[in-house]
Each structure stands twice: as structure tokens, then as C-alpha cells.
Coordinates of C-alpha atoms and ligand atoms in Angstrom, one line a residue:
X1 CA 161.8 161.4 57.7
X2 CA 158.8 163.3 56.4
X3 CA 156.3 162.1 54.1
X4 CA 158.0 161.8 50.5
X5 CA 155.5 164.1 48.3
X6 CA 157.8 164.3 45.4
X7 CA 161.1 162.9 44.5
X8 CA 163.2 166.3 45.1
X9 CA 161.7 166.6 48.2
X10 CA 161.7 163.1 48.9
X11 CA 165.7 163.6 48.1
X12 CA 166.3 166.3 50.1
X13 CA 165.2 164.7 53.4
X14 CA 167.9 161.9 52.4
X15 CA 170.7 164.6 52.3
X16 CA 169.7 166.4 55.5
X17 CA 170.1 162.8 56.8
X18 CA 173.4 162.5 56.0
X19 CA 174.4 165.1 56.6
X20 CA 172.9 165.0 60.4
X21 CA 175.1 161.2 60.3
X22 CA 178.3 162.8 58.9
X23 CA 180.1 162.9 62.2
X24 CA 179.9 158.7 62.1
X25 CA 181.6 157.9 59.6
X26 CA 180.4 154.6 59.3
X27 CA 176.5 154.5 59.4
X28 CA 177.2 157.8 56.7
X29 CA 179.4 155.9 54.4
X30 CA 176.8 152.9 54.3
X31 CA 174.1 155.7 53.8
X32 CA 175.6 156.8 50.8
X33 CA 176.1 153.3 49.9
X34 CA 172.6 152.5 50.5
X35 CA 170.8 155.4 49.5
X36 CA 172.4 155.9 46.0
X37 CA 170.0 157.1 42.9
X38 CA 168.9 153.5 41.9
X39 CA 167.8 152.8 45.6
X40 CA 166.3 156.4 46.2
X41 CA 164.1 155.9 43.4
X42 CA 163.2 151.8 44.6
X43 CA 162.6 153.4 48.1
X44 CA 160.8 156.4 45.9
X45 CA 158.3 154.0 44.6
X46 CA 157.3 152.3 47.8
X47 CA 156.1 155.3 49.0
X48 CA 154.4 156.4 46.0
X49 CA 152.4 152.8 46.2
X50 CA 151.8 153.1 49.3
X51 CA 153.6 150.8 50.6
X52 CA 155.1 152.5 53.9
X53 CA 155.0 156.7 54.1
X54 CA 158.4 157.5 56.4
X55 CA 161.7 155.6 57.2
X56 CA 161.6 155.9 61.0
X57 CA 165.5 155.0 62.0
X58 CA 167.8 152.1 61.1
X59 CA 168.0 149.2 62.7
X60 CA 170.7 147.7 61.8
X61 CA 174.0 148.4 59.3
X62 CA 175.3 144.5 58.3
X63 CA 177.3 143.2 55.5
X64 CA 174.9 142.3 53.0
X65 CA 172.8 145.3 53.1
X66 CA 170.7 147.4 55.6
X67 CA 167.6 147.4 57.7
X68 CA 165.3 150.3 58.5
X69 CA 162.2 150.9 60.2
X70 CA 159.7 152.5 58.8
X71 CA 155.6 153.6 59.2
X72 CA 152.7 153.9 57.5
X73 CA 151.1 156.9 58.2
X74 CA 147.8 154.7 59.9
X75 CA 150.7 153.8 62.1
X76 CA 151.7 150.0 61.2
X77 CA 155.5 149.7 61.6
X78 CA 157.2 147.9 59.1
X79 CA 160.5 146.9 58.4
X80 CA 162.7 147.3 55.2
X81 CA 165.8 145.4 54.1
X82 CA 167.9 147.1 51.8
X83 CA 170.0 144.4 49.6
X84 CA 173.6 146.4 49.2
X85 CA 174.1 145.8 45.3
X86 CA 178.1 147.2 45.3
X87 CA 180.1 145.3 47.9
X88 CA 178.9 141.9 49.5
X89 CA 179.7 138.1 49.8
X90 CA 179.0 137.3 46.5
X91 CA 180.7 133.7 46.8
X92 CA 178.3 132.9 49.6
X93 CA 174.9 133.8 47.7
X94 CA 175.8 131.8 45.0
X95 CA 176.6 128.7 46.7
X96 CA 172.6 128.9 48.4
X97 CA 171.0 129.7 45.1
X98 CA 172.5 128.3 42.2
X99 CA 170.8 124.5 42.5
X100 CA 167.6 125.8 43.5
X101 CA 164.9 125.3 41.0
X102 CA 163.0 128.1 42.1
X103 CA 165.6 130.0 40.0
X104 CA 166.7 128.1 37.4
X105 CA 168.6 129.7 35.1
X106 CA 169.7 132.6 36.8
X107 CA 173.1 134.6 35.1
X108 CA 176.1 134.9 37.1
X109 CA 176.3 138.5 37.7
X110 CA 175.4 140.2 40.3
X111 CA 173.5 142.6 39.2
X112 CA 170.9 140.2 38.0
X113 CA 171.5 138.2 41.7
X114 CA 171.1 140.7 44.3
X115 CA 167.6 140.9 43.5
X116 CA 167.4 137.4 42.8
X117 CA 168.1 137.1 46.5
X118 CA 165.7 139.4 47.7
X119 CA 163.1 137.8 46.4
X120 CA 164.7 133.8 47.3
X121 CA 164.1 135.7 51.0
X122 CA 161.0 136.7 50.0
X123 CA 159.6 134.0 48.9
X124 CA 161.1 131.7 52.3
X125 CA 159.5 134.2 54.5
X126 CA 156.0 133.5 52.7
X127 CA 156.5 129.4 52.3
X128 CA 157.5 129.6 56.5
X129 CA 155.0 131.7 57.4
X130 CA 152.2 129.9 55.6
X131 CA 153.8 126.9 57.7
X132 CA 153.1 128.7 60.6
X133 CA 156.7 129.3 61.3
X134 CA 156.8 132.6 63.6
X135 CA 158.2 134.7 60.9
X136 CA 158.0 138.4 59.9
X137 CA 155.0 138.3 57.7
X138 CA 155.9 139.6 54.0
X139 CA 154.7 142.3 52.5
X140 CA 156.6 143.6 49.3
X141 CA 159.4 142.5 47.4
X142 CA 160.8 145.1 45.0
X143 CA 164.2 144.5 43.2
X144 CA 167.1 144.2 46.0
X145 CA 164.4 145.4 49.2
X146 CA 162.1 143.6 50.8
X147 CA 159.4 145.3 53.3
X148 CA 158.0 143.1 56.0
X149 CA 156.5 142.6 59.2
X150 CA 158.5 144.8 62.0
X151 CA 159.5 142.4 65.0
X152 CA 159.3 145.0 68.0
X153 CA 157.9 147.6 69.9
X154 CA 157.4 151.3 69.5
X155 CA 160.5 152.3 70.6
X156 CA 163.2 149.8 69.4
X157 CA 163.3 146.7 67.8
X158 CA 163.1 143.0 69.3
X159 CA 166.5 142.0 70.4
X160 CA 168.3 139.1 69.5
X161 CA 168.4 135.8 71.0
X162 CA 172.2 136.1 72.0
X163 CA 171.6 139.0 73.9
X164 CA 168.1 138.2 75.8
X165 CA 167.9 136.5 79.2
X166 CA 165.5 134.0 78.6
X167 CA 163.0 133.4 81.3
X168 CA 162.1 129.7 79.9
X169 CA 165.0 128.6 78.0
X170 CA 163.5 125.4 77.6
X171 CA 160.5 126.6 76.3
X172 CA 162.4 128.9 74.3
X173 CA 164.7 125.7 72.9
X174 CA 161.6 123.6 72.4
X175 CA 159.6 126.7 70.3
X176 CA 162.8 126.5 68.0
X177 CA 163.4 123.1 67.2
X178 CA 159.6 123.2 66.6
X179 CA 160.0 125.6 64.0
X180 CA 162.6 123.6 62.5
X181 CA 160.6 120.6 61.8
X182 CA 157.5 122.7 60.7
X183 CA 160.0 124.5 58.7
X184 CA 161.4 121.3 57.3
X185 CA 158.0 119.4 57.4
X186 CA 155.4 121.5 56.0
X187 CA 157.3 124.9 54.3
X188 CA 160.1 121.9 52.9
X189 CA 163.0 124.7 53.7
X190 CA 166.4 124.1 55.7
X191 CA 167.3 127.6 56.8
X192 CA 170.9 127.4 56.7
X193 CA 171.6 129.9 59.0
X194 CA 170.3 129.2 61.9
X195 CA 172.0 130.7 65.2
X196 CA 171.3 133.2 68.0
X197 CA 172.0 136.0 65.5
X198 CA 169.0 135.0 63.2
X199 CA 166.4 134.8 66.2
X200 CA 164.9 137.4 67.5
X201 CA 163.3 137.5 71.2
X202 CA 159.6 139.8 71.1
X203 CA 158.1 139.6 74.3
X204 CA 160.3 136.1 75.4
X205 CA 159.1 134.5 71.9
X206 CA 161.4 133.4 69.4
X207 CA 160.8 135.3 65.9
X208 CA 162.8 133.4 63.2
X209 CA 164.7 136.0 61.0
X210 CA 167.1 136.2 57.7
X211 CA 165.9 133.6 55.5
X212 CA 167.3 134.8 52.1
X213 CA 170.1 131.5 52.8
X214 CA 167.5 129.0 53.0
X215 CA 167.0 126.0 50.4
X216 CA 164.5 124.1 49.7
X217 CA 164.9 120.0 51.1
X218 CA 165.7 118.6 48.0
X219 CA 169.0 120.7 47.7
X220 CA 171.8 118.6 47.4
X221 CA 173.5 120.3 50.4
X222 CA 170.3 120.5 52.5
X223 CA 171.1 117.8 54.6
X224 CA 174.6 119.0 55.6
X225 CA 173.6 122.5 56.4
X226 CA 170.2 121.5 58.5
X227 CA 172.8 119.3 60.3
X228 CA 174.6 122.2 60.9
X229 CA 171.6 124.4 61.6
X230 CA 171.1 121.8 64.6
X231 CA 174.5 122.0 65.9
X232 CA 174.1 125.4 66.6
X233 CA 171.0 125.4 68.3
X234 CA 172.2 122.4 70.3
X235 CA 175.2 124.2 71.0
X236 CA 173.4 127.3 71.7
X237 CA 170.9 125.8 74.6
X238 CA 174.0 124.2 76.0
X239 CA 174.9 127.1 77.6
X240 CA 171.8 127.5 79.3
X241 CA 172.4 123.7 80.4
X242 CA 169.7 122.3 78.4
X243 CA 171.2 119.2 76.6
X244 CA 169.4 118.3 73.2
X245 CA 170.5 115.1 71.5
X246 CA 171.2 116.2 67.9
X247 CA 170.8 112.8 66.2
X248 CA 167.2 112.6 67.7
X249 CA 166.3 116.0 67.1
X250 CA 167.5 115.5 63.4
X251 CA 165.7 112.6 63.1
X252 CA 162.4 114.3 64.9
X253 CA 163.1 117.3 62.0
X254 CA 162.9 115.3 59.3
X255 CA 160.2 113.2 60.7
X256 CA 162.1 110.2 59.9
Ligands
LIG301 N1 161.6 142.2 60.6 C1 162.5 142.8 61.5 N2 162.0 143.5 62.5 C2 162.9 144.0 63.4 N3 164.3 143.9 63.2 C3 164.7 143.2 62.2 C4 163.9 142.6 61.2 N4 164.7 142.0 60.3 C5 165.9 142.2 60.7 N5 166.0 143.0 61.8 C6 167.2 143.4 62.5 O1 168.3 143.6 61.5 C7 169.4 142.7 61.8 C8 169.9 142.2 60.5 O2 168.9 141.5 59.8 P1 169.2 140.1 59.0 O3 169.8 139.2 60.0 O4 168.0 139.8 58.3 O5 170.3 140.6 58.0 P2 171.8 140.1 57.8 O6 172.0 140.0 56.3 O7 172.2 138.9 58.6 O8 172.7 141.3 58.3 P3 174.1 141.1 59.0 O9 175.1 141.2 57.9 O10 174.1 142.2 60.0 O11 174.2 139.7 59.6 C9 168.8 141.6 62.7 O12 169.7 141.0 63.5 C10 167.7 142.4 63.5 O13 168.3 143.0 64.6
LIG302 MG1 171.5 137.9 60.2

């Protein structure tokens, strides 16, 4: 997609998008979806900040919303996640937010908690990456998208960790439940989502992703789900044969 110079023109590349999409009819009904007026003119404003000058290609057409590649015109690839604000699991979102003081207060509608979300994300990339929690760094937050750091090369993004052949799954293994406790330690976040979906693999090194779930330790649920964050991982590394005792790598987590 070209440089957006003005909003018609900016528009126009959109359409010629579809239309080159409309023979899958599923990536073009989520670009309508995604790219309706209210999003254009988000996306719109990004550009005109300077934030990122092109959308490159999509990476990836979810449930909750959609993520893109895109470039700055010096050539740093980024990556934008597009919060869907019509259809979504609305049920879910609430259960990881309401209870979280960071957002006290916050109205149950969803217009008002899509963008809530983006930024909960936002702000869980930033606490885990100032841990020094291999992250995407974050960049921008604006209503329901979030531009951050793009995990991959030039020619596609970095795979995920279900579908890598790890060289050192040990390594790998010990990297992750690494993360965990710095997560849990020093950024005081239980991810809550944690699974072979949410990490990616750049270069054989494990790139935590999709953080909007997280919640902060005190949660009243934020024992249960880093349990169940560990059980996965366990269960994950099983496969490879690498046993991990969960009670002790709870316990090593939570540094007690
Ligand atoms: N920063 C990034 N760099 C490269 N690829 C990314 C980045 N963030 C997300 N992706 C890709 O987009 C996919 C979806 O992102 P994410 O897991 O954050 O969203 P999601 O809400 O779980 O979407 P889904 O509904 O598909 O599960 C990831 O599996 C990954 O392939
Ligand atoms: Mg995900």
C-alpha cells in the first residue's frame, strides 16, 4: 500500500485492496470488517503522525481482531493489531479486566472496552518489556490498535512455537519458564494465556506475544490462571520429552 498523502487517496488504496481480496471471501469479509470508516480514519492518523507510512500485508486474520505488517518509509517494520470493535468474545475480556485496578471504573459496554483492551495490552507489553521479558517493544496505542515491534524477517513473520522444530528444546523450555518468573517477579503480571500459540520462534528464540489477557499478581484469579499458564508449558515441553515439575516451577515463578 502506497504512502497515504490524503485521506481519499489513502481510501482508495483500501478499496483497490479489497477488491484485489474479493475472490477470498474470508480475509475480504474481515477487511471490510476491519477497515470500516472509524478504523480508516485511526489507521489515517497513524500515518499522518508518522507513526508507520504503508501497511505491507497481513499477518494474521483471528477472532479478536487483526494483525498487519507495516513500514516506515526509513524501513523499520512494525507491526499493527487491529482490535475488531463489532463481533468478538466479549464475555472473555471482561472476566481479565474488570478487577484490575489499572481500570477501575470502566463501563460495561463495549464500545468503551475494546479500547480499554488495547491499551490493558499496551500497557503489559511495556511493564514486561521493561522486565526484560523478550517482548515486542511498544510503540503506539491509539483507541482499539496497537503498533509495535514486528517479530520477523523481511519476508514473513516469526512463526509460532507449535509449528517450529526447535533445535534446543530445553533451552527453549528453560528461556520460557524464565520469562515467567521475570514476568511474575519484576513486571508483577500472570499472562494468562500462555501456550504455543502466544510464542513466537525468531531465529530459535522464544518472543512472548498477546498479552492484552494478562493481570496483574494481586488479581484474585492470578493464581489459578498462572497455574494454568504452567500446565501448558509443562504440557507443551512434554512432547519434546522434557519433564518439568510444575509444583517446583510454580514455586520457582513465584519465588516462593
Ligand atoms: N509483533 C508481532 N510480530 C509478528 N507477528 C505477530 C506479532 N504480533 C502478532 N503476530 C502474529 O499474529 C498472530 C495473532 O496475534 P495475537 O496472538 O496477538 O492475537 P490473537 O488475539 O490471539 O489472535 P487470534 O484470535 O488469532 O488468536 C500471532 O499468532 C502471530 O502470528
Ligand atoms: Mg494469540
Amino acid at each position: 500500500m502506497a504512502r497515504a498523502d490524503d485521506y481519499h487517496s489513502f481510501e482508495r488504496e483500501i478499496d483497490s485492496w479489497r477488491i484485489r481480496k474479493k475472490n477470498q471471501t474470508d480475509d475480504r469479509k474481515s477487511y471490510d470488517e476491519v477497515f470500516d470508516k472509524q478504523n480508516l480514519m485511526r489507521i489515517y492518523k497513524l500515518f499522518s503522525d508518522g507513526v508507520m507510512d504503508r501497511f505491507d500485508f497481513p499477518i494474521s486474520t483471528g477472532k479478536e481482531g487483526n494483525v498487519f505488517r507495516a513500514s516506515t518509509n526509513s524501513g523499520t517494520m512494525l507491526a499493527v493489531k487491529i482490535y475488531r470493535t463489532s463481533t468478538g468474545t466479549f464475555s472473555d475480556m471482561w472476566k481479565y479486566i474488570a478487577g484490575d485496578p489499572r481500570f477501575r471504573g470502566l463501563p460495561t459496554n463495549r464500545r468503551r472496552l475494546i479500547p480499554a483492551w488495547a491499551k490493558k495490552e499496551f500497557l503489559n507489553l511495556g511493564l514486561l518489556y521493561r522486565a526484560g521479558v523478550r517482548v515486542p517493544q511498544p510503540i503506539v496505542q491509539h483507541e482499539n490498535i496497537i503498533v509495535m515491534e514486528y517479530i520477523g524477517d523481511e519476508v514473513e513473520p516469526a512463526r509460532q512455537l507449535r509449528y517450529v522444530e526447535l533445535e534446543d528444546p530445553e533451552g527453549t523450555a528453560r528461556t520460557i519458564f524464565e520469562y515467567m518468573k521475570l514476568s511474575y517477579q519484576k513486571a508483577k503480571l500472570v499472562h494468562c494465556d500462555m501456550s504455543e500459540f502466544n510464542v513466537l520462534m525468531l531465529d530459535q528464540e522464544p518472543v512472548i506475544i498477546d498479552v492484552g489477557q494478562g493481570v496483574l499478581v494481586q488479581h484474585p484469579n492470578a493464581e489459578e490462571w498462572l497455574q494454568r499458564d504452567v500446565f501448558n508449558m509443562v504440557k507443551f515441553f512434554k512432547k519434546y520429552g522434557i519433564s518439568v515439575d510444575a509444583k517446583d516451577s510454580l514455586k520457582e515463578i513465584k519465588g516462593k
